[in-house]
Amino acid sequence: MQKAELILAILKDKSNNNPNYKFQRIYRYLFNIDFYFRAYSQVYSAGENIGNVVTEKVHSFNNEGVHKIIEKLKNESYCPESLEKSDKQNKKHSQIKGLYDNLIQQIIVEILQSIYNVNFSVNSHAFIPNKNCHTALYKIKTTCSGARWAVKGNIESCFYNINYDFVIKSLCEKISDGRFINLIRKFLAAGYTKEKKNCDTWSGISQRESLANILINIYLDKFDKYINKEFGQVKYTRYLDNFIIFISGTKDLAEYMIEKIKVFLKDKLNIETTEEEIFIIDLNKQRVKFLGYEITKLKHNFKDNKTDKSKEKMDNEIIQLLIPAEVIRKRIKPFILNGKPIHNNSRINLSVFKIISLYNREIIDLYNYYCLASDVNAKVRKFKFYHYLSLVKTLARKEQISVKQVINRYGIVFKGKDKNVLKKVVGINHMTKNGIKTIIYCNESLKRKSKPLANVNDIIWK
């Protein structure tokens, strides 16, 4: 029996060598037990931050369970549990069945990625290897200078009501395997493209099931290619069902593009859009929000009459990424009262290690997501001021001691940027399987990054 990794590599090569290749007999790969162990390691291998429900699912994974599922797939009696009904059914039964539903979903996704990813447009950035929110934003910053207008589109709502037949039709253009297509249809009927995950994101993009993400990319690939062919002179970027187009021409061109886009989406993809979903923004007058950032044109006030006017114009055309003010206000809110830092009551009953870890993760995730912003140092440092004092006060309330005593008890001394200066920051030593590890509240530089991060966590951890 071939390894799953080898099979996926073969699929990828076939697609890469011939973009028009039509794939057959894919369904049989779901009978390969190696795919299930691979999927299990990808979906449940992290081992950290796993809730009780997921833990129980992991414990139910075994060879016997895999073989039972494979038999159901062979006789085509397998059907994924409806996401809408799973909460109402027997909890333990739902957890065990949900485990194998997740594994089969992961196998389908990996097969589809091997077939489609190599031929996706360079302008698509979501859930594609070596691409993420940062690569989309970096592309905008480095290629869209000089733009006057932005056309922004958010067609998320359209996919919750889309006709599944159109999605299946798109798949059938490259896949000629009725059983595999029918299996995907079962997942669609079970709500795997409609269900949103219960979590907030930095980007503002709803978290969906992994199958929904790849199907959106496949479905909108035609839209990507249409924009590239018809409007090659514009700068276009898409992240799932959100897209933005930067235009250096006139407003008439922007309005013309919107009309053509709406017609294409309706006629070719059966997507109806409204004025609230696709609209124009004048970059000379306002900022545009995309993937949780504000995008604006850098502006200088040159008072020197001898200033080179061409230099002034060039500087005023540069694209700048910023952190929206409301992001910092929202993140600070749980840690202040009447403008002053306070303890966080909801964390007092946690262990000292968990409290410090939680605070540390919050600021690191905030910085990592917004590290491309020009104002990241100033705004995250403001957050850090209140956030750190809240941590100290939370520990003081938990231990029933003063702030000064917290610093004395949990302060860890280390060398700052100036090697001759010692700093003391709240932290803790804890035992791991690899020995003692020290966690110190964020002591990293908060300077802007010039390049996108390879791994970006979009989920706001709670």
XYZ file of C-alpha atoms in Angstrom:
462
model
C 0.000 0.000 0.000
C 1.444 3.371 -1.036
C 2.138 6.054 1.532
C -0.319 8.976 1.590
C 2.531 11.447 1.129
C 3.609 9.765 -2.102
C 0.065 9.639 -3.498
C -0.449 13.348 -2.799
C 2.874 14.172 -4.470
C 1.822 12.218 -7.581
C -1.484 14.106 -7.747
C 0.359 17.405 -7.398
C 2.823 16.540 -10.177
C 0.039 15.539 -12.549
C -1.761 18.814 -11.961
C 1.444 20.814 -12.261
C 2.478 19.135 -15.522
C -0.951 19.420 -17.100
C -3.387 22.048 -15.711
C -6.176 20.442 -17.786
C -5.610 16.926 -16.475
C -8.835 15.217 -15.373
C -8.473 13.083 -12.250
C -10.170 9.714 -11.904
C -10.448 6.974 -9.240
C -9.678 9.322 -6.335
C -12.253 7.810 -3.990
C -10.145 4.652 -3.522
C -7.522 6.674 -1.635
C -9.994 6.851 1.241
C -9.476 3.098 1.703
C -5.788 3.699 2.502
C -5.264 3.585 6.288
C -2.102 5.698 6.045
C -4.249 8.704 5.073
C -6.101 8.429 8.391
C -2.952 8.363 10.508
C -1.622 11.314 8.531
C -4.880 13.228 9.005
C -4.955 12.362 12.698
C -1.437 13.737 13.212
C -2.384 16.971 11.424
C -5.724 17.584 13.108
C -5.021 16.390 16.647
C -1.254 16.220 17.075
C -0.666 19.635 18.693
C -1.397 18.296 22.153
C -1.633 21.747 23.687
C -4.698 23.866 24.352
C -6.869 20.809 23.745
C -10.257 20.901 25.428
C -11.900 17.881 26.992
C -14.082 17.248 23.976
C -11.144 17.003 21.588
C -9.204 14.849 24.052
C -12.041 12.326 24.162
C -12.121 12.286 20.364
C -8.414 11.515 20.202
C -8.758 8.659 22.657
C -11.370 7.002 20.442
C -9.008 6.858 17.440
C -7.793 3.309 16.709
C -7.282 0.788 13.900
C -10.645 -0.855 14.520
C -12.469 2.455 14.174
C -10.597 3.308 10.967
C -11.404 -0.064 9.388
C -15.101 0.339 10.253
C -15.177 3.737 8.568
C -13.357 2.372 5.512
C -15.953 -0.402 5.191
C -18.735 2.200 5.273
C -16.926 4.205 2.599
C -16.540 1.099 0.441
C -20.248 0.303 0.527
C -21.045 4.052 0.343
C -23.166 3.978 3.498
C -20.956 6.547 5.250
C -22.543 9.944 5.857
C -21.021 12.793 7.937
C -23.002 13.987 10.900
C -24.919 17.216 10.373
C -23.117 20.060 12.146
C -26.471 21.574 13.039
C -27.706 18.422 14.772
C -24.492 17.232 16.444
C -25.011 19.345 19.565
C -28.446 17.885 20.180
C -27.477 14.213 19.875
C -25.773 11.880 22.320
C -22.572 13.672 23.341
C -20.207 10.696 23.379
C -21.592 9.285 20.119
C -21.228 12.689 18.461
C -17.638 13.041 19.646
C -16.558 9.667 18.268
C -18.382 10.127 14.980
C -17.139 13.720 14.764
C -13.563 12.484 15.061
C -13.801 10.364 11.910
C -15.818 13.038 10.107
C -12.951 15.445 10.781
C -10.364 12.946 9.561
C -12.262 12.209 6.342
C -12.727 15.934 5.797
C -8.969 16.436 6.216
C -8.216 13.678 3.686
C -10.592 15.245 1.155
C -9.006 18.654 1.711
C -5.472 17.312 1.201
C -6.485 15.582 -2.026
C -8.159 18.746 -3.323
C -5.148 20.868 -2.333
C -2.798 18.543 -4.227
C -4.972 18.825 -7.323
C -5.764 22.550 -7.249
C -3.180 24.507 -5.247
C -0.453 24.515 -7.902
C -2.760 26.214 -10.401
C -4.339 28.827 -8.126
C -3.826 32.485 -8.991
C -0.855 34.277 -7.397
C -3.420 36.781 -6.106
C -5.117 34.231 -3.839
C -3.598 34.100 -0.347
C -5.856 32.078 1.975
C -5.045 28.510 3.055
C -2.375 28.033 0.397
C 1.165 26.854 1.290
C 3.558 29.738 2.009
C 0.708 32.262 1.913
C -1.371 33.922 4.628
C -2.834 37.266 5.728
C 0.666 38.760 5.905
C 1.625 37.844 2.342
C -1.598 39.488 1.112
C -0.914 42.674 3.095
C 2.772 42.742 2.139
C 1.846 42.483 -1.518
C -0.511 45.446 -1.139
C 2.117 47.549 0.615
C 4.856 46.823 -1.902
C 2.923 46.887 -5.192
C 0.013 49.305 -4.814
C 1.767 52.665 -4.443
C 0.263 55.342 -6.667
C -3.285 53.963 -6.460
C -6.092 56.516 -6.135
C -9.103 54.225 -5.770
C -9.811 50.947 -4.017
C -12.636 48.563 -4.856
C -13.363 46.395 -1.834
C -15.520 43.292 -1.895
C -16.883 41.084 0.860
C -19.079 38.318 -0.504
C -19.003 36.090 2.574
C -22.777 36.075 2.986
C -23.247 34.744 -0.552
C -21.591 31.434 0.284
C -24.060 30.582 3.014
C -26.868 30.474 0.458
C -25.049 29.301 -2.644
C -26.487 26.517 -4.782
C -24.336 23.424 -4.182
C -24.841 22.336 -7.785
C -22.623 25.202 -8.957
C -19.860 24.131 -6.571
C -20.121 20.505 -7.720
C -20.067 21.623 -11.353
C -16.776 23.431 -10.746
C -15.259 20.313 -9.174
C -16.375 18.120 -12.037
C -14.304 20.180 -14.470
C -11.135 18.563 -13.058
C -12.430 15.482 -11.231
C -14.173 12.584 -12.943
C -15.019 10.351 -10.002
C -18.679 10.114 -9.086
C -18.133 8.534 -5.661
C -15.616 11.184 -4.590
C -17.884 13.980 -5.812
C -20.875 12.416 -4.053
C -18.881 12.247 -0.790
C -18.191 15.992 -1.027
C -21.879 16.544 -1.712
C -22.665 14.737 1.565
C -20.375 17.095 3.474
C -22.047 20.070 1.809
C -25.468 18.760 2.823
C -24.183 18.326 6.403
C -23.475 22.066 6.583
C -19.682 22.081 6.244
C -19.687 25.254 4.121
C -22.260 27.096 6.209
C -21.067 26.529 9.754
C -18.880 29.222 11.336
C -16.475 28.314 14.110
C -17.076 30.040 17.419
C -13.935 32.168 17.568
C -12.824 35.720 16.833
C -10.078 36.534 14.348
C -7.622 39.398 13.926
C -8.442 39.592 10.212
C -12.189 39.721 10.732
C -12.571 36.731 8.385
C -14.910 34.070 9.754
C -13.289 30.741 10.613
C -14.909 27.870 8.742
C -14.355 24.181 8.271
C -11.242 23.415 6.211
C -13.368 21.915 3.430
C -15.252 25.195 3.068
C -11.991 27.113 2.675
C -10.628 24.996 -0.172
C -14.014 24.945 -1.942
C -14.206 28.754 -1.795
C -10.734 28.985 -3.323
C -11.673 26.531 -6.069
C -14.940 28.303 -6.806
C -13.460 31.811 -6.885
C -10.406 30.819 -8.917
C -12.447 31.625 -12.029
C -13.029 35.098 -10.623
C -9.276 35.522 -10.015
C -8.484 34.575 -13.593
C -11.236 36.862 -14.926
C -9.798 39.899 -13.097
C -6.282 39.092 -14.316
C -7.437 38.738 -17.914
C -9.858 41.677 -18.142
C -8.158 44.168 -15.826
C -4.492 43.247 -15.850
C -3.390 46.805 -15.087
C -4.957 46.880 -11.610
C -3.570 45.411 -8.375
C -5.873 42.657 -7.132
C -5.658 40.614 -3.922
C -8.093 38.011 -2.577
C -8.301 36.276 0.783
C -11.129 33.710 0.725
C -14.327 35.641 -0.018
C -12.812 39.075 0.652
C -10.965 40.927 -2.094
C -9.528 44.357 -2.769
C -8.500 46.031 -6.038
C -6.258 49.099 -6.196
C -6.685 51.352 -9.229
C -4.451 54.180 -10.396
C -6.925 55.375 -13.043
C -10.131 57.337 -12.838
C -13.227 56.828 -10.743
C -15.070 55.974 -13.956
C -12.770 52.966 -14.369
C -13.472 51.870 -10.789
C -17.239 52.154 -11.331
C -16.980 50.299 -14.638
C -15.054 47.500 -12.912
C -17.706 47.142 -10.221
C -20.443 46.753 -12.816
C -18.448 44.172 -14.760
C -17.558 42.274 -11.565
C -21.188 42.111 -10.455
C -22.264 40.786 -13.852
C -19.524 38.133 -13.861
C -20.300 36.961 -10.337
C -23.990 36.679 -11.126
C -23.761 35.107 -14.593
C -20.780 32.813 -14.117
C -20.797 31.998 -10.402
C -24.440 32.548 -9.413
C -23.412 35.113 -6.767
C -25.731 38.081 -6.243
C -24.064 41.122 -4.652
C -25.223 44.436 -3.192
C -23.733 47.927 -2.933
C -22.765 47.175 0.675
C -20.747 44.137 -0.427
C -18.756 45.737 -3.265
C -17.950 49.455 -3.145
C -15.388 52.166 -4.017
C -13.118 54.051 -1.610
C -11.238 57.248 -2.447
C -7.778 56.696 -0.947
C -7.085 60.435 -0.972
C -9.930 60.972 1.490
C -10.213 57.890 3.665
C -8.567 54.696 4.787
C -9.685 51.265 3.703
C -9.838 48.290 6.073
C -8.654 44.904 4.898
C -7.717 41.813 6.919
C -7.864 43.745 10.181
C -5.449 46.493 9.063
C -6.108 50.038 7.901
C -4.566 50.848 4.528
C -3.811 54.474 3.710
C -1.505 56.647 1.634
C 1.437 58.157 3.480
C 1.040 61.932 3.706
C 3.691 64.588 4.355
C 3.253 68.299 4.957
C 6.101 70.005 3.110
C 6.359 73.640 4.208
C 9.720 74.311 2.561
C 9.056 76.036 -0.775
C 12.269 74.549 -2.130
C 11.038 70.997 -1.634
C 11.262 68.843 -4.712
C 7.631 68.581 -5.837
C 8.212 65.256 -7.591
C 9.629 63.826 -4.340
C 6.613 65.185 -2.446
C 4.201 63.521 -4.852
C 6.097 60.228 -4.723
C 6.096 60.182 -0.901
C 2.378 60.923 -0.816
C 1.666 57.889 -3.034
C 3.295 55.299 -0.733
C 0.938 52.717 0.786
C 1.039 52.462 4.565
C -0.369 49.740 6.836
C -1.760 50.814 10.217
C -3.394 49.262 13.286
C -6.993 50.475 13.641
C -7.399 52.473 16.864
C -10.439 50.426 17.855
C -8.328 47.242 17.895
C -6.160 48.580 20.717
C -9.148 50.037 22.562
C -10.959 46.695 22.422
C -7.921 44.715 23.532
C -7.183 47.102 26.433
C -10.779 47.269 27.684
C -10.699 44.175 29.987
C -7.607 45.504 31.743
C -8.555 49.099 32.595
C -11.130 50.994 34.632
C -11.521 54.756 34.419
C -8.323 54.960 32.414
C -6.210 53.023 34.923
C -4.918 49.420 34.788
C -6.784 46.954 37.021
C -6.614 43.261 37.911
C -8.619 40.771 35.870
C -11.099 38.986 38.138
C -11.740 36.146 35.675
C -8.121 34.987 35.968
C -7.520 35.093 39.708
C -8.364 31.410 40.218
C -5.899 30.266 37.554
C -2.407 29.112 38.499
C 0.380 31.693 38.427
C 1.912 29.889 35.463
C -1.364 30.018 33.492
C -1.932 33.674 34.322
C 1.516 34.721 33.118
C 1.258 32.445 30.056
C -2.138 33.876 29.127
C -1.030 37.487 29.401
C 2.162 36.705 27.508
C 0.333 34.988 24.684
C -2.116 37.879 24.332
C 0.542 40.501 23.678
C 2.674 38.230 21.488
C -0.293 37.308 19.276
C -1.297 40.975 19.001
C 2.209 42.022 18.007
C 2.795 39.120 15.626
C -0.386 39.822 13.690
C 0.165 43.578 13.424
C 3.968 43.604 13.099
C 3.727 44.861 9.493
C 2.010 48.087 10.615
C 3.997 51.322 10.569
C 2.592 52.268 13.986
C 2.976 48.851 15.629
C 5.643 50.009 18.083
C 3.630 52.955 19.412
C 0.264 51.227 19.616
C 1.351 47.847 20.981
C 3.606 49.601 23.496
C 0.545 51.523 24.720
C -1.321 48.246 25.086
C 1.679 46.704 26.849
C 1.741 49.465 29.498
C -1.794 48.734 30.730
C -1.598 44.999 30.022
C 1.571 44.406 32.051
C 0.327 46.390 35.057
C -2.921 44.411 34.895
C -0.873 41.201 35.038
C 1.022 42.424 38.097
C -2.186 43.548 39.833
C -3.918 40.240 39.009
C -1.069 38.319 40.626
C -1.152 40.710 43.609
C -4.891 40.112 44.077
C -4.461 36.348 43.722
C -1.592 36.153 46.231
C -3.040 38.858 48.521
C 0.238 40.808 48.396
C 1.344 44.233 47.154
C 2.484 45.061 43.616
C 6.020 45.563 44.929
C 5.960 42.120 46.520
C 4.815 40.601 43.214
C 7.859 42.073 41.479
C 10.118 40.787 44.244
C 8.562 37.315 44.186
C 8.100 36.778 40.432
C 10.485 39.275 38.887
C 13.159 37.676 36.719
C 16.316 39.641 35.983
C 17.708 39.726 32.456
C 19.842 41.969 30.286
C 18.018 44.541 28.161
C 19.092 46.035 24.829
C 21.808 47.883 26.671
C 23.898 44.942 27.870
C 25.009 46.924 30.918
C 21.436 47.475 32.138
C 19.594 44.759 34.025
C 15.796 44.573 33.905
C 13.347 42.778 36.139
C 10.119 41.553 34.545
C 7.441 39.234 35.900
C 7.984 35.641 34.842
C 8.084 32.100 36.169
C 10.169 28.949 35.910
C 8.258 25.749 35.206
C 9.165 22.151 34.588
C 8.725 20.620 31.129
C 9.697 17.221 29.741
C 12.873 18.868 28.463
C 13.751 20.436 31.807
C 13.091 23.809 33.425
C 11.768 26.524 31.136
C 11.441 30.217 31.944
C 8.525 32.332 30.748
C 8.998 36.100 30.963
C 6.290 38.581 30.066
C 6.968 39.925 26.565
C 10.472 41.372 26.470
C 10.893 41.243 22.694
C 11.311 44.235 20.390
C 8.026 45.676 19.167
C 9.474 47.212 16.020
C 7.798 46.928 12.634
C 8.741 43.889 10.565
C 9.801 44.542 6.986
C 8.800 41.063 5.751
C 5.681 38.910 6.303
C 5.799 36.165 8.917
C 5.762 32.611 7.591
C 3.226 31.511 10.225
C 0.502 33.905 11.291
C -2.066 33.017 13.945
C -5.324 34.658 12.874
C -7.410 33.245 15.728
C -7.713 35.421 18.832
C -6.925 32.969 21.590
C -9.107 33.079 24.713
